Short mmCIF file of C-alpha atoms and ligand atoms in Angstrom, two decimals:
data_model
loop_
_atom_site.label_atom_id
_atom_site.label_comp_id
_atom_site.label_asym_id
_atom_site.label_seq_id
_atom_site.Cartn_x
_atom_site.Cartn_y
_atom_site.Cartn_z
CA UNK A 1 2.90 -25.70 -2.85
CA UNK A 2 1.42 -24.27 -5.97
CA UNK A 3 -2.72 -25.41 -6.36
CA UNK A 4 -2.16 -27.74 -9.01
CA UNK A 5 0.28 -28.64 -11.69
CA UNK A 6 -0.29 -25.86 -14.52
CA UNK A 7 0.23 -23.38 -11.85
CA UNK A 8 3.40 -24.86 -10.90
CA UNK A 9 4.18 -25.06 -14.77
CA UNK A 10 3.69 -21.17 -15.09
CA UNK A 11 5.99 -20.31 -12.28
CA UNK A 12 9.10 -20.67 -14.38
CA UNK A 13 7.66 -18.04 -16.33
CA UNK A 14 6.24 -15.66 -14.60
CA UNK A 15 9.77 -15.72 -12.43
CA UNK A 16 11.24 -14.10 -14.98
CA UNK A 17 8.54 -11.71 -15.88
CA UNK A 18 9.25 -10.66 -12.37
CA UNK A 19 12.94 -10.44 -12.95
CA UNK A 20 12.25 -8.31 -15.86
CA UNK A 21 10.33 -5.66 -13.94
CA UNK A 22 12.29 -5.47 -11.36
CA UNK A 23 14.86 -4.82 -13.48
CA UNK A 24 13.16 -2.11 -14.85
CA UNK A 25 11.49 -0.39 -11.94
CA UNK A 26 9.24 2.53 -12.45
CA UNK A 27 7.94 5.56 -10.18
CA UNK A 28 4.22 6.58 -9.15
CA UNK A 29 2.32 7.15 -12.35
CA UNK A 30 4.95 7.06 -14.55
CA UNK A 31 4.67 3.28 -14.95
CA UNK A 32 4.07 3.08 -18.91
CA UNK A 33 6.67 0.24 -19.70
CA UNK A 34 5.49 -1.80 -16.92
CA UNK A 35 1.75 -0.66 -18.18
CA UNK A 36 2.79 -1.28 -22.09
CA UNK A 37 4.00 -5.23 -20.69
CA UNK A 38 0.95 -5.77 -18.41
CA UNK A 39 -1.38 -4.98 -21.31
CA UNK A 40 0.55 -6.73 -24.13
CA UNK A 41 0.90 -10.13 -21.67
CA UNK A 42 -2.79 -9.75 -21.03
CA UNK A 43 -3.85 -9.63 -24.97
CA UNK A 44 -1.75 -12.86 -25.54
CA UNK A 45 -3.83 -14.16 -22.77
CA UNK A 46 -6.99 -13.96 -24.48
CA UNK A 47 -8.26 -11.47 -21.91
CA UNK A 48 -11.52 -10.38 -23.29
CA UNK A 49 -11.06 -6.77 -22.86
CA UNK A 50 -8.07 -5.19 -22.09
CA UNK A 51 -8.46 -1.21 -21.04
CA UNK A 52 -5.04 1.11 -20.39
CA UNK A 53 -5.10 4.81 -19.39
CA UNK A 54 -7.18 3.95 -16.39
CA UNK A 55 -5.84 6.27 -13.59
CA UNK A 56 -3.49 7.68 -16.44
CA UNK A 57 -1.67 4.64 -16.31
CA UNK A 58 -3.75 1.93 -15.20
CA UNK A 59 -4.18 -1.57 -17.04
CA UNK A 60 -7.92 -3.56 -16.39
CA UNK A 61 -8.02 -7.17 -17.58
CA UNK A 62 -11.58 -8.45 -18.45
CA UNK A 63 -11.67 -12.46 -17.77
CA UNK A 64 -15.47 -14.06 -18.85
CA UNK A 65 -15.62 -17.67 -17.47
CA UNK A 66 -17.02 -20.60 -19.38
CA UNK A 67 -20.22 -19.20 -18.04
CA UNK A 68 -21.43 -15.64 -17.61
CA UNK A 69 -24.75 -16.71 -16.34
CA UNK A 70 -24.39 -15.64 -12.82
CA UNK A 71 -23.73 -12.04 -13.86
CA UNK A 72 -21.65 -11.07 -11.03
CA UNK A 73 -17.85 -9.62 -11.63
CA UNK A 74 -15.16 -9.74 -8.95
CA UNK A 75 -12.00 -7.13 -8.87
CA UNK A 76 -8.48 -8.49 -8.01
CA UNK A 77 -5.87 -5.44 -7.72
CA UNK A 78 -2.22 -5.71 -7.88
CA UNK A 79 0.22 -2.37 -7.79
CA UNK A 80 2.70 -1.95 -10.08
CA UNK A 81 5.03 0.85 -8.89
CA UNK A 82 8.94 1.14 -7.26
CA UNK A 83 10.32 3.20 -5.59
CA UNK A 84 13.30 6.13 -5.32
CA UNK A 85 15.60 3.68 -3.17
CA UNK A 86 18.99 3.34 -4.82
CA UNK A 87 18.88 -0.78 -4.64
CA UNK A 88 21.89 -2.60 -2.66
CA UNK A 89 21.45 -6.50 -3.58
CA UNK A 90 23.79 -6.98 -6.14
CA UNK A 91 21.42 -9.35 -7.36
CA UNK A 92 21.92 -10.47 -11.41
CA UNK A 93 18.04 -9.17 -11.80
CA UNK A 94 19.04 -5.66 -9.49
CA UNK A 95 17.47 -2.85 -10.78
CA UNK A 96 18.82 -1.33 -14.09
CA UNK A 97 17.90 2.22 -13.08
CA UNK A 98 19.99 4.24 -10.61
CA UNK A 99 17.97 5.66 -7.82
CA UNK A 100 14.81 3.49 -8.31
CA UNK A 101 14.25 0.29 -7.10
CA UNK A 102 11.36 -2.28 -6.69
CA UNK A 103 11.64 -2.02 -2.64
CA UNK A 104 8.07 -3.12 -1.80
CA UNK A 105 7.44 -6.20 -4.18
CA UNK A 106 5.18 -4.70 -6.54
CA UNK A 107 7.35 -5.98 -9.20
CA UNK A 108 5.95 -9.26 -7.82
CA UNK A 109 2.41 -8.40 -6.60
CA UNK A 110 1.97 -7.56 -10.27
CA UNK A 111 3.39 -10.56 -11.75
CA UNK A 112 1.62 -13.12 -9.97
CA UNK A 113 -1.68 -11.48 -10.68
CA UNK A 114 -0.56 -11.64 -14.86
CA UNK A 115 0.26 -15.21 -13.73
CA UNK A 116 -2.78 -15.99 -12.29
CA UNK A 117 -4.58 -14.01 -15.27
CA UNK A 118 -2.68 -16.13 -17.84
CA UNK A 119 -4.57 -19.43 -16.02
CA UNK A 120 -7.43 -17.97 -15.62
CA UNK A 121 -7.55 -17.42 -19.24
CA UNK A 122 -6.68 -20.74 -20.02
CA UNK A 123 -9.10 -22.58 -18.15
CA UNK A 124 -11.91 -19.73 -17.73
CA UNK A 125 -13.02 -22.83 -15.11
CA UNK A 126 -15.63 -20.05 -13.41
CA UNK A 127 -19.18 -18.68 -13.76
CA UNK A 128 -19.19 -14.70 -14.27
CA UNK A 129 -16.08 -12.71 -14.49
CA UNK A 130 -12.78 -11.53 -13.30
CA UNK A 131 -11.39 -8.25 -13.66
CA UNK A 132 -7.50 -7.91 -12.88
CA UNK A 133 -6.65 -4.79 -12.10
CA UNK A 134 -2.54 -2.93 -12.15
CA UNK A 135 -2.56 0.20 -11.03
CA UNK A 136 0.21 3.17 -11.37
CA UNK A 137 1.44 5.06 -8.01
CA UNK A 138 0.41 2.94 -5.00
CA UNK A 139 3.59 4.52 -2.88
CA UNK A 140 2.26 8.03 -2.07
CA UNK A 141 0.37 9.34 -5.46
CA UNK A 142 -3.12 7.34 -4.65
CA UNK A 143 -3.68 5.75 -8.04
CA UNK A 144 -6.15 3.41 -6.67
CA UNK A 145 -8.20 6.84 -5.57
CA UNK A 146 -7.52 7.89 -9.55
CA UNK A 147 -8.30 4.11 -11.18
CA UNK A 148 -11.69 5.01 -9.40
CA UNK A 149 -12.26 8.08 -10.39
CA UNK A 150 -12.27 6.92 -13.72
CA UNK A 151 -15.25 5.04 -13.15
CA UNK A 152 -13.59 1.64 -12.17
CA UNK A 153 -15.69 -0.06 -10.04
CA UNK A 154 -18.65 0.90 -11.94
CA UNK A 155 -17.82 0.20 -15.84
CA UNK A 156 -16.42 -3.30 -14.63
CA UNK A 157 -19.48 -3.66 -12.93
CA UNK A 158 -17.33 -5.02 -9.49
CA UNK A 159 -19.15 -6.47 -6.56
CA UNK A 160 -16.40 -7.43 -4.18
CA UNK A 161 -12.67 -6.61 -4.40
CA UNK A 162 -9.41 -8.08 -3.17
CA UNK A 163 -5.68 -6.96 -2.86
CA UNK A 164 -2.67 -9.02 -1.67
CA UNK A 165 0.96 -7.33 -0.37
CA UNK A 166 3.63 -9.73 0.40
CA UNK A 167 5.15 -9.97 4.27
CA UNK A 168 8.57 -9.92 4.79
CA UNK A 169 9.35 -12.03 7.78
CA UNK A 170 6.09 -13.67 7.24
CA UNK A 171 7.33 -17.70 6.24
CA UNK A 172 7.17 -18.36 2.72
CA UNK A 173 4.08 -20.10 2.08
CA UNK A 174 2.07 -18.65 4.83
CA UNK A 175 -0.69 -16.04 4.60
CA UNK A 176 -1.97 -13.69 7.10
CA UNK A 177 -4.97 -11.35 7.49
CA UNK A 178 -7.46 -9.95 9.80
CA UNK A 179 -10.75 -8.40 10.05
CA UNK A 180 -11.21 -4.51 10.17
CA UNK A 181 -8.47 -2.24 10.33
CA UNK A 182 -5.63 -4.23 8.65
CA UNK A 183 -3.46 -0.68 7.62
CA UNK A 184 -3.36 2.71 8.71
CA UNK A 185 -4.93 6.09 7.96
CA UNK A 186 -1.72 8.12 6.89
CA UNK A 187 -1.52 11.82 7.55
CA UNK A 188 1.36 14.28 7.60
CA UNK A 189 1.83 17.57 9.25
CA UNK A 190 4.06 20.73 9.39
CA UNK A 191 3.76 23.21 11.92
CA UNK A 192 5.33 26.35 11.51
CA UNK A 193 6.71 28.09 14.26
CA UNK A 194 6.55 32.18 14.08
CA UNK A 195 8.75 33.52 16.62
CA UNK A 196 11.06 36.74 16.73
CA UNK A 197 14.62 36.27 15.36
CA UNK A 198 17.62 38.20 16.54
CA UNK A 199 21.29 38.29 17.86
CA UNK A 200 22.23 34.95 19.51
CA UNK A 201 23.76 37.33 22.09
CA UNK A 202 20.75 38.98 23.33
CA UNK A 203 18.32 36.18 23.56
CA UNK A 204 15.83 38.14 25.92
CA UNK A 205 15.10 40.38 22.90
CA UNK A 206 14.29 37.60 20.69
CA UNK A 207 11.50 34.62 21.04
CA UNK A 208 13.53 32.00 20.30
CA UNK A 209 11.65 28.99 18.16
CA UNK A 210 13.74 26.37 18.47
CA UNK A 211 13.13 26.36 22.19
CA UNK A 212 9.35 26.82 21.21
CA UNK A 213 9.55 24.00 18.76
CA UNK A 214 11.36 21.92 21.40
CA UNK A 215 8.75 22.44 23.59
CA UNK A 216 5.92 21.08 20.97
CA UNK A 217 8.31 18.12 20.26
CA UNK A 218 8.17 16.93 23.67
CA UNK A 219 3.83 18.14 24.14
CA UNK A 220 3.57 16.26 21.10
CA UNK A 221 4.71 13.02 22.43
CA UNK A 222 1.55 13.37 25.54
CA UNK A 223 -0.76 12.47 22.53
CA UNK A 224 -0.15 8.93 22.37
CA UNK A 225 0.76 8.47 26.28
CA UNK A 226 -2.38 10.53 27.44
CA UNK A 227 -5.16 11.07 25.03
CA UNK A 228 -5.19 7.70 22.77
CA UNK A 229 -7.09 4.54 24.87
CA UNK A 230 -4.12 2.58 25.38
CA UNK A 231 -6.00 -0.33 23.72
CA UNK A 232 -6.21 1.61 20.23
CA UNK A 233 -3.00 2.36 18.04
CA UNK A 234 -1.64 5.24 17.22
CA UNK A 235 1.67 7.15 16.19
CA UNK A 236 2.49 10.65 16.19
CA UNK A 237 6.44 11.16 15.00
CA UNK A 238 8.20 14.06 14.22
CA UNK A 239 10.53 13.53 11.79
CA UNK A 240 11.97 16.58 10.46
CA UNK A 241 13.15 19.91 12.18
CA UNK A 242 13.94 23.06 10.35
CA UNK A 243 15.53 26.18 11.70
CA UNK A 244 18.39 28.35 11.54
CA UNK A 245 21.12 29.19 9.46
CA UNK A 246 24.36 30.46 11.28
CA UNK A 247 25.65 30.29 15.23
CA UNK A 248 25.04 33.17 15.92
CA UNK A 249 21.67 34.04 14.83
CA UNK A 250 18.39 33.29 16.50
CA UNK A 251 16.30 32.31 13.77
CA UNK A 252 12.46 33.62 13.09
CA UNK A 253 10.70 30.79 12.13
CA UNK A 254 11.06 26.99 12.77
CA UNK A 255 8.96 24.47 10.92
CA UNK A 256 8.30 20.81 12.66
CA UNK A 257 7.23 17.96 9.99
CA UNK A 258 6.20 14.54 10.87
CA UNK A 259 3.67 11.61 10.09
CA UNK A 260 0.54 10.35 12.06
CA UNK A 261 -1.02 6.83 11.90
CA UNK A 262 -4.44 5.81 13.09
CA UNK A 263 -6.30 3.01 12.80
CA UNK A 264 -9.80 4.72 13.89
CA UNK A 265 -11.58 7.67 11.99
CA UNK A 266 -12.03 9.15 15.63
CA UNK A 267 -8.72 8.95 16.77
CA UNK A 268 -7.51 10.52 13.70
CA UNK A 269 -9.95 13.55 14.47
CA UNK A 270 -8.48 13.32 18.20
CA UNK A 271 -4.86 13.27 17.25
CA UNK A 272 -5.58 16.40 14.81
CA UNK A 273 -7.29 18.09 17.28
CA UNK A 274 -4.67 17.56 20.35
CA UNK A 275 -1.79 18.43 18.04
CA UNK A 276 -3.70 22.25 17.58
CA UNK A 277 -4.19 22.92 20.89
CA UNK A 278 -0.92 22.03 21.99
CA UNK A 279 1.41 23.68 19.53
CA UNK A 280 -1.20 26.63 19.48
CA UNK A 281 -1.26 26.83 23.20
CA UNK A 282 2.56 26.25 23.93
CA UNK A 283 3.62 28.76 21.25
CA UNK A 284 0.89 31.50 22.53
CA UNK A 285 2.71 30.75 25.68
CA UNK A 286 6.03 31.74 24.91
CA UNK A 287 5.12 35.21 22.86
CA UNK A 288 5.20 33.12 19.44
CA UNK A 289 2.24 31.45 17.05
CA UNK A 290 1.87 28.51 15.34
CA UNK A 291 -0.12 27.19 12.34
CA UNK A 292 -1.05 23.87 11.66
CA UNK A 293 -0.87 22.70 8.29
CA UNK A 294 -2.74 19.03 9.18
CA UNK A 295 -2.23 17.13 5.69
CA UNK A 296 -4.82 13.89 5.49
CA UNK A 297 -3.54 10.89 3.35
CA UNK A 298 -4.92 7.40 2.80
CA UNK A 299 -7.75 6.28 4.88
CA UNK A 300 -7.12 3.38 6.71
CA UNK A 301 -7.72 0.13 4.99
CA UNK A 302 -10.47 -2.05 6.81
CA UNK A 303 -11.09 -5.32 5.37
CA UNK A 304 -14.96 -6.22 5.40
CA UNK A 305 -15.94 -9.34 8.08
CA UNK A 306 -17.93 -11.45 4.90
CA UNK A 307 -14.96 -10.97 2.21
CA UNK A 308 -12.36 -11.81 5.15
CA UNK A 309 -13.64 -14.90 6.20
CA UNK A 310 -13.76 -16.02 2.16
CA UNK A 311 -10.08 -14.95 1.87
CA UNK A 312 -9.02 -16.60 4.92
CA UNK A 313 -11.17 -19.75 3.21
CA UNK A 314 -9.63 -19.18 -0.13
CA UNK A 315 -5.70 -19.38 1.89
CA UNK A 316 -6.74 -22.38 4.08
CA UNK A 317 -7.58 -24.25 0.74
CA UNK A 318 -4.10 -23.26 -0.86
CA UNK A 319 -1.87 -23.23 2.28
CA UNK A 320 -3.73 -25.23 4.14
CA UNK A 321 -5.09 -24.08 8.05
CA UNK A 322 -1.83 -24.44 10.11
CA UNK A 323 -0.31 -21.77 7.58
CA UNK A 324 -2.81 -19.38 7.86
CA UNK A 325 -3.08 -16.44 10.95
CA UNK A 326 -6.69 -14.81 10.85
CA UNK A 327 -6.29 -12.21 13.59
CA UNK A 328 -2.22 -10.88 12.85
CA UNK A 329 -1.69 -7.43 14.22
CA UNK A 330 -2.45 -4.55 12.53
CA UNK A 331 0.21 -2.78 10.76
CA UNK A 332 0.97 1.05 10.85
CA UNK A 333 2.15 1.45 6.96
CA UNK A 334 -0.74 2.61 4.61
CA UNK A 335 -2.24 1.25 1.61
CA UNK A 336 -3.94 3.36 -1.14
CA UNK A 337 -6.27 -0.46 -1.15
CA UNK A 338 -8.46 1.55 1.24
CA UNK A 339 -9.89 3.51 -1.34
CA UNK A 340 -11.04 0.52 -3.22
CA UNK A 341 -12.39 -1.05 -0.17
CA UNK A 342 -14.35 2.04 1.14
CA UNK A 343 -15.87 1.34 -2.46
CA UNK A 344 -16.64 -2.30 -2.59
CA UNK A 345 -16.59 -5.00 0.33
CA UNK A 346 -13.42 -6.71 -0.04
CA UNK A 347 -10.63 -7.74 1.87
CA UNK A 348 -6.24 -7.43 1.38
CA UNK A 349 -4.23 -10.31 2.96
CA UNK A 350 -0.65 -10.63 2.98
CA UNK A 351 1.36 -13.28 1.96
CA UNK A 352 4.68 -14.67 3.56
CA UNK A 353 7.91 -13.38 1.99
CA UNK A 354 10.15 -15.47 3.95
CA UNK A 355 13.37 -14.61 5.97
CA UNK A 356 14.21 -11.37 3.44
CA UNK A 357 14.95 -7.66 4.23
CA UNK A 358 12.37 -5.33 4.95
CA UNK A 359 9.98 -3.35 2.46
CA UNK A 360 11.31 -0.02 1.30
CA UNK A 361 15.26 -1.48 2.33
CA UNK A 362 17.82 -1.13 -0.38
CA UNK A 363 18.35 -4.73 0.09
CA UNK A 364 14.65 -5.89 -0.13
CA UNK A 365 13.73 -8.56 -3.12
CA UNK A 366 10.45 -10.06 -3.75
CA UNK A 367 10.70 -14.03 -3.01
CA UNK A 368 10.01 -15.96 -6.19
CA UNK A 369 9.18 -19.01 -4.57
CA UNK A 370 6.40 -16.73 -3.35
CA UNK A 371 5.13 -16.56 -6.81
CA UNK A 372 2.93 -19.79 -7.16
CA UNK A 373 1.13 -19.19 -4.00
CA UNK A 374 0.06 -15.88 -4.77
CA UNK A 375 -0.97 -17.43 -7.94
CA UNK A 376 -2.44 -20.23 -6.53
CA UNK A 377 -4.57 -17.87 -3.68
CA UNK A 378 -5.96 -15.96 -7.43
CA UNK A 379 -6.66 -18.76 -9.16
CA UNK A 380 -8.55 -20.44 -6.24
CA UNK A 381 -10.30 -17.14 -5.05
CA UNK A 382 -11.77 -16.89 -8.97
CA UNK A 383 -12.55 -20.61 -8.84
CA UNK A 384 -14.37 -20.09 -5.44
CA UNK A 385 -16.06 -17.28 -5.52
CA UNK A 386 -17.78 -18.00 -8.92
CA UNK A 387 -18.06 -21.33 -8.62
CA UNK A 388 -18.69 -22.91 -11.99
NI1 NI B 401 3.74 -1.94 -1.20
#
């Protein structure tokens, strides 16, 4: 259910842009042939200022409406990195590069924004202007945080800014959004476990850290159950657990590694806090010491109240209002959107995916038929927001 006919026309195309980048998948900032096709597609457009080597590999597209008269400038922000997932499909269009694979749909996040670019261009059916932005290592290396740091926001002069991921599971043609926290803060930890190694047969001369580190495992799982308000959301998982070498050897050290989601700056400060008294405490218990090496990642990404109730507008109009939740759950993945939004109101939505694997599977593929409603949501949110 593409907006209108010429967006339904472009679809063909812009399906096999898609194909082509996913057959080419790149990693965190080293995007530059997906960069080098971004900014070549977007000087055929017309764009009227095309910028690369934003966030080392960034690509801005400047689109000026019939009008400029109303002098305001909205962002639109797509990512264009894969990731180091060996892909499974067996699709025609499967990735071309062993180990790498377009797992999260950026391949077609950033095609239906050059879609809806190349019909904005065309029709320029606005008053001010749109700047559509691609930028390099969304999955882990913050190149949102680096797009802005080279003065993004500020030399496109953008007001408001909006990001779309697809939803897998989510039925094609649907959207879904909500207000505030929409993603998580991501952190990561190691804690490293100093105990006293020795002979596996004379344990009461050693402190053991494994059974130290076992102990902090379990402690570590009270956070959620008894310090976070049940209401609030929260995960504290420890995924890795390094010790030892041989049978018979008590090892010195242990190291514990894990991840910790929040949706709430001070439940990220409790969390933090909690995890340093209890693997402090518990290893002081038993004779041993621990450090905490607390590692903050993306900020949580809250869309603002004003720019969500446009989007959810902007989706109604293209989807219509039966296809469109405005209150989904949050979800405990990050986004390095936050940045941009703890820069400019604005507000990420996702849209359905259909009935396909999950993101960051081996068997994941973006949905083409998703590809004219992304479009369409684009093209619409341009039209509406600077009305002409
Ligand atoms: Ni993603």
């Amino acid at each position: 259910m593409p907006l209108n006919n010429r967006i339904a026309d472009l679809a063909d195309d812009v399906k096999l842009w898609r194909r082509d980048l996913h057959m080419n998948p790149e990693i965190l900032y080293e995007v530059h042939r997906t960069a080098g096709v971004v900014a070549q597609k977007l000087r055929e457009f017309g764009c009227d200022e095309v910028v690369t080597g934003l966030g080392r590999t960034g690509v801005v597209g400047v689109i000026h409406g019939n009008s400029r008269a109303s002098g305001r400038a909205i962002g639109l922000r797509a990512d264009m990195d894969a990731l180091p997932i060996h892909e499974t499909t067996g699709l025609p269009h499967a990735s071309l590069v062993p180990g790498k694979m377009h797992a999260c749909g950026h391949d077609g996040h950033t095609s239906m924004l050059l879609g809806a670019a190349r019909y904005l261009t065309e029709t320029r059916n606005f008053n001010g202007t749109a700047v559509v932005i691609f930028q390099p290592a969304e999955e882990g290396g913050a190149g949102g945080r680096a797009m802005i740091e080279d003065g993004l926001m500020d030399r496109f002069r953008i007001e408001e800014i909006f990001g779309m991921h697809n939803a897998p599971g989510l039925p094609l043609g649907w959207f879904s959004i909500r207000k505030g926290p929409i993603l998580a803060a991501t952190d990561n930890f190691d804690i490293v476990i100093e105990g006293r190694g020795g002979h596996a047969a004379k344990p009461h001369d050693t402190i053991d850290p494994v059974v130290v580190g076992a102990q902090i495992v379990l402690a570590l799982q009270s956070i959620v159950a008894r310090n976070i308000d049940p209401l609030d959301r929260c995960v504290v998982s420890v995924t890795r657990f390094q010790v030892g070498d041989a049978y018979n050897v008590i090892a010195q050290t242990c190291t514990l590694s894990g991840t910790v989601r929040t949706l709430l700056p001070v439940t990220r400060k409790n969390v933090e806090r909690r995890m340093r008294d209890l693997a402090e405490g518990i290893a002081a218990a038993f004779g041993a010491k621990a450090t905490v090496i607390y590692r903050t990642g993306y900020p949580v990404t809250s869309n603002h109240d004003a720019q969500t109730d446009f989007a959810l507008d902007v989706a109604r109009d293209v989807a219509g209002a039966d296809r469109v939740l405005p209150d989904m759950a949050p979800i405990m993945a990050g986004e390095d959107f936050s940045y941009m939004l703890l820069e400019r109101p604005g507000a990420f939505i996702f849209v359905g995916n259909g009935d396909s694997a999950s993101l960051h599977h081996p068997a994941y593929d973006f949905n083409d038929e998703a590809l004219p409603v992304g479009m369409s949501y684009w093209a619409r949110l341009v039209e509406t927001a600077l009305p002409a």
